[in-house]
PDB file of C-alpha atoms in Angstrom:
ATOM      1  CA  MET A   1       2.758  47.438  18.558  1.00 55.00           C
ATOM      2  CA  ASN A   2       2.059  44.228  16.699  1.00 56.00           C
ATOM      3  CA  ILE A   3      -1.220  44.076  14.776  1.00 59.00           C
ATOM      4  CA  VAL A   4      -1.034  40.298  14.438  1.00 64.00           C
ATOM      5  CA  ASN A   5      -1.764  39.483  18.049  1.00 69.00           C
ATOM      6  CA  PHE A   6      -4.920  40.802  19.663  1.00 73.00           C
ATOM      7  CA  THR A   7      -4.203  43.504  22.183  1.00 80.00           C
ATOM      8  CA  PRO A   8      -7.371  44.841  23.842  1.00 87.00           C
ATOM      9  CA  GLY A   9      -5.891  48.235  24.664  1.00 88.00           C
ATOM     10  CA  SER A  10      -4.743  49.061  21.155  1.00 81.00           C
ATOM     11  CA  ALA A  11      -7.913  47.553  19.673  1.00 84.00           C
ATOM     12  CA  LEU A  12     -10.041  49.758  21.924  1.00 90.00           C
ATOM     13  CA  LEU A  13      -7.964  52.819  21.075  1.00 89.00           C
ATOM     14  CA  GLY A  14      -8.148  52.082  17.349  1.00 85.00           C
ATOM     15  CA  GLY A  15     -11.904  51.521  17.483  1.00 87.00           C
ATOM     16  CA  ALA A  16     -12.380  54.749  19.426  1.00 91.00           C
ATOM     17  CA  CYS A  17     -10.317  56.674  16.856  1.00 89.00           C
ATOM     18  CA  ILE A  18     -12.311  55.203  13.959  1.00 88.00           C
ATOM     19  CA  GLY A  19     -15.609  55.977  15.689  1.00 89.00           C
ATOM     20  CA  ALA A  20     -14.486  59.496  16.567  1.00 91.00           C
ATOM     21  CA  GLY A  21     -13.375  60.126  12.978  1.00 88.00           C
ATOM     22  CA  ALA A  22     -16.680  58.850  11.583  1.00 88.00           C
ATOM     23  CA  LEU A  23     -18.638  60.938  14.100  1.00 89.00           C
ATOM     24  CA  LEU A  24     -16.573  64.047  13.332  1.00 90.00           C
ATOM     25  CA  LEU A  25     -17.137  63.636   9.589  1.00 88.00           C
ATOM     26  CA  LEU A  26     -20.880  63.242  10.199  1.00 89.00           C
ATOM     27  CA  LEU A  27     -21.190  66.185  12.599  1.00 91.00           C
ATOM     28  CA  VAL A  28     -18.944  68.625  10.746  1.00 90.00           C
ATOM     29  CA  GLY A  29     -19.599  67.665   7.146  1.00 87.00           C
ATOM     30  CA  GLY A  30     -22.826  65.685   7.286  1.00 89.00           C
ATOM     31  CA  LYS A  31     -21.051  62.858   5.460  1.00 88.00           C
ATOM     32  CA  ILE A  32     -21.018  59.107   6.073  1.00 86.00           C
ATOM     33  CA  ALA A  33     -17.524  57.631   6.476  1.00 87.00           C
ATOM     34  CA  GLY A  34     -17.929  54.804   3.968  1.00 86.00           C
ATOM     35  CA  ILE A  35     -14.536  54.309   2.386  1.00 86.00           C
ATOM     36  CA  SER A  36     -15.779  52.877  -0.902  1.00 85.00           C
ATOM     37  CA  GLY A  37     -18.197  55.788  -1.370  1.00 86.00           C
ATOM     38  CA  ILE A  38     -15.547  58.343  -0.476  1.00 89.00           C
ATOM     39  CA  VAL A  39     -13.052  56.844  -2.917  1.00 89.00           C
ATOM     40  CA  ALA A  40     -15.707  56.504  -5.625  1.00 86.00           C
ATOM     41  CA  GLY A  41     -16.519  60.213  -5.301  1.00 89.00           C
ATOM     42  CA  LEU A  42     -12.933  61.427  -5.674  1.00 91.00           C
ATOM     43  CA  GLY A  43     -13.734  62.512  -9.217  1.00 90.00           C
ATOM     44  CA  GLU A  44     -16.414  64.979  -8.124  1.00 90.00           C
ATOM     45  CA  PRO A  45     -14.775  68.429  -8.358  1.00 92.00           C
ATOM     46  CA  ARG A  46     -16.796  70.058  -5.535  1.00 92.00           C
ATOM     47  CA  GLU A  47     -15.980  67.304  -3.040  1.00 90.00           C
ATOM     48  CA  ARG A  48     -12.514  66.352  -4.184  1.00 92.00           C
ATOM     49  CA  GLN A  49     -10.730  68.273  -1.413  1.00 93.00           C
ATOM     50  CA  TRP A  50     -12.291  66.647   1.648  1.00 91.00           C
ATOM     51  CA  ARG A  51     -12.390  63.229  -0.012  1.00 92.00           C
ATOM     52  CA  GLY A  52      -8.715  63.503  -0.978  1.00 94.00           C
ATOM     53  CA  ALA A  53      -7.754  64.594   2.544  1.00 92.00           C
ATOM     54  CA  PHE A  54      -9.684  61.664   4.023  1.00 90.00           C
ATOM     55  CA  VAL A  55      -8.030  59.116   1.723  1.00 92.00           C
ATOM     56  CA  LEU A  56      -4.610  60.694   2.250  1.00 95.00           C
ATOM     57  CA  GLY A  57      -5.012  60.369   6.021  1.00 91.00           C
ATOM     58  CA  LEU A  58      -6.353  56.841   5.666  1.00 88.00           C
ATOM     59  CA  VAL A  59      -3.301  55.716   3.700  1.00 92.00           C
ATOM     60  CA  GLY A  60      -0.680  58.137   5.010  1.00 94.00           C
ATOM     61  CA  VAL A  61      -0.956  57.632   8.763  1.00 90.00           C
ATOM     62  CA  PRO A  62      -0.520  53.836   8.660  1.00 87.00           C
ATOM     63  CA  ALA A  63       2.314  54.262   6.157  1.00 91.00           C
ATOM     64  CA  LEU A  64       4.081  56.653   8.516  1.00 93.00           C
ATOM     65  CA  LEU A  65       3.589  54.278  11.449  1.00 88.00           C
ATOM     66  CA  PHE A  66       4.992  51.338   9.479  1.00 87.00           C
ATOM     67  CA  LEU A  67       7.923  53.355   8.144  1.00 91.00           C
ATOM     68  CA  SER A  68       8.760  54.650  11.619  1.00 92.00           C
ATOM     69  CA  GLY A  69       8.780  51.120  13.004  1.00 87.00           C
ATOM     70  CA  SER A  70       6.024  51.939  15.508  1.00 83.00           C
ATOM     71  CA  VAL A  71       3.905  49.047  14.251  1.00 80.00           C
ATOM     72  CA  ASN A  72       4.553  45.876  12.338  1.00 78.00           C
ATOM     73  CA  ALA A  73       2.408  43.486  10.367  1.00 77.00           C
ATOM     74  CA  PRO A  74       2.923  40.106   8.776  1.00 77.00           C
ATOM     75  CA  SER A  75       4.388  40.075   5.297  1.00 79.00           C
ATOM     76  CA  LEU A  76       2.108  39.265   2.407  1.00 80.00           C
ATOM     77  CA  ALA A  77       5.034  37.727   0.508  1.00 83.00           C
ATOM     78  CA  SER A  78       4.025  34.202   1.506  1.00 83.00           C
ATOM     79  CA  ILE A  79       0.518  34.620   0.048  1.00 83.00           C
ATOM     80  CA  SER A  80       0.133  33.913  -3.640  1.00 86.00           C
ATOM     81  CA  SER A  81      -0.676  36.839  -5.887  1.00 89.00           C
ATOM     82  CA  VAL A  82      -3.707  34.920  -7.188  1.00 88.00           C
ATOM     83  CA  LYS A  83      -5.159  34.757  -3.652  1.00 86.00           C
ATOM     84  CA  LEU A  84      -4.483  38.450  -3.105  1.00 86.00           C
ATOM     85  CA  MET A  85      -6.152  39.382  -6.388  1.00 90.00           C
ATOM     86  CA  MET A  86      -9.133  37.112  -5.646  1.00 87.00           C
ATOM     87  CA  GLY A  87      -9.473  38.712  -2.214  1.00 84.00           C
ATOM     88  CA  GLY A  88      -9.460  42.188  -3.731  1.00 86.00           C
ATOM     89  CA  LEU A  89     -11.964  41.130  -6.367  1.00 88.00           C
ATOM     90  CA  LEU A  90     -14.327  39.680  -3.746  1.00 86.00           C
ATOM     91  CA  VAL A  91     -14.087  42.829  -1.620  1.00 84.00           C
ATOM     92  CA  GLY A  92     -14.846  45.006  -4.632  1.00 84.00           C
ATOM     93  CA  LEU A  93     -17.714  42.780  -5.735  1.00 85.00           C
ATOM     94  CA  GLY A  94     -19.185  42.719  -2.224  1.00 83.00           C
ATOM     95  CA  THR A  95     -18.894  46.476  -1.948  1.00 84.00           C
ATOM     96  CA  ARG A  96     -20.801  47.002  -5.190  1.00 83.00           C
ATOM     97  CA  LEU A  97     -23.454  44.373  -4.415  1.00 84.00           C
ATOM     98  CA  GLY A  98     -23.958  45.670  -0.881  1.00 83.00           C
ATOM     99  CA  SER A  99     -24.084  49.342  -1.934  1.00 85.00           C
ATOM    100  CA  GLY A 100     -21.253  50.094   0.452  1.00 85.00           C
ATOM    101  CA  CYS A 101     -18.395  48.569   2.363  1.00 85.00           C
ATOM    102  CA  THR A 102     -17.862  47.316   5.889  1.00 82.00           C
ATOM    103  CA  SER A 103     -16.804  50.743   7.084  1.00 80.00           C
ATOM    104  CA  GLY A 104     -19.922  52.453   5.819  1.00 85.00           C
ATOM    105  CA  HIS A 105     -22.329  49.714   6.848  1.00 89.00           C
ATOM    106  CA  GLY A 106     -20.451  48.336   9.853  1.00 88.00           C
ATOM    107  CA  ILE A 107     -19.337  51.528  11.552  1.00 87.00           C
ATOM    108  CA  CYS A 108     -21.776  54.174  10.426  1.00 88.00           C
ATOM    109  CA  GLY A 109     -24.831  52.150   9.389  1.00 89.00           C
ATOM    110  CA  ILE A 110     -25.039  49.997  12.499  1.00 89.00           C
ATOM    111  CA  GLY A 111     -24.318  53.105  14.581  1.00 85.00           C
ATOM    112  CA  ARG A 112     -27.422  54.639  12.990  1.00 86.00           C
ATOM    113  CA  LEU A 113     -29.412  51.457  13.794  1.00 92.00           C
ATOM    114  CA  SER A 114     -29.881  50.526  10.136  1.00 92.00           C
ATOM    115  CA  TRP A 115     -31.149  46.955   9.609  1.00 95.00           C
ATOM    116  CA  ARG A 116     -29.853  47.019   6.047  1.00 92.00           C
ATOM    117  CA  SER A 117     -26.357  47.791   7.331  1.00 92.00           C
ATOM    118  CA  LEU A 118     -26.550  45.112  10.010  1.00 94.00           C
ATOM    119  CA  ILE A 119     -27.518  42.491   7.423  1.00 93.00           C
ATOM    120  CA  ALA A 120     -24.818  43.681   5.009  1.00 91.00           C
ATOM    121  CA  THR A 121     -22.137  43.590   7.718  1.00 92.00           C
ATOM    122  CA  VAL A 122     -23.120  40.111   8.912  1.00 93.00           C
ATOM    123  CA  TRP A 123     -23.067  38.947   5.302  1.00 90.00           C
ATOM    124  CA  PHE A 124     -19.645  40.524   4.594  1.00 88.00           C
ATOM    125  CA  MET A 125     -18.117  38.968   7.703  1.00 89.00           C
ATOM    126  CA  SER A 126     -19.678  35.544   7.084  1.00 92.00           C
ATOM    127  CA  VAL A 127     -18.332  35.412   3.528  1.00 88.00           C
ATOM    128  CA  ALA A 128     -14.905  36.572   4.732  1.00 86.00           C
ATOM    129  CA  MET A 129     -14.764  33.827   7.387  1.00 89.00           C
ATOM    130  CA  LEU A 130     -15.876  31.232   4.837  1.00 90.00           C
ATOM    131  CA  VAL A 131     -13.276  32.328   2.278  1.00 84.00           C
ATOM    132  CA  VAL A 132     -10.474  32.312   4.849  1.00 84.00           C
ATOM    133  CA  SER A 133     -11.460  28.901   6.178  1.00 88.00           C
ATOM    134  CA  VAL A 134     -11.593  27.427   2.662  1.00 87.00           C
ATOM    135  CA  PHE A 135      -8.658  29.213   1.002  1.00 81.00           C
ATOM    136  CA  GLY A 136      -6.575  30.427   3.939  1.00 76.00           C
ATOM    137  CA  ASP A 137      -3.191  29.041   4.846  1.00 67.00           C
ATOM    138  CA  LYS A 138      -3.315  25.897   6.877  1.00 55.00           C
TER     139      LYS A 138
END
């Protein structure tokens, strides 16, 4: 599988897995699958276990797939470290300003028909497209 080129089958499967995971977390635990909120709450002793398991799965499964050679992705070596740090800074800033990230607003919020989440997601995506078109590789 190559995540660089769009493949409708794998995209549909990935989207279905993300939606199923978010729905399962909501139905079983009553929690919203917003990654930034889950990571931010890792310090809470009563919720550390499920949050840690979620983050471990989020990082561990892709790592296993990459290490096994099942998937590949473009190298980030050609992108300057300044651009990578600026991208991370903008994502973090947007997450704080929007009171959540694209996963929380885009997957769960829009699924719950939240106007606030729809506006936040459109804003996140618009800024991302603008940044890539201005600073992306040509």
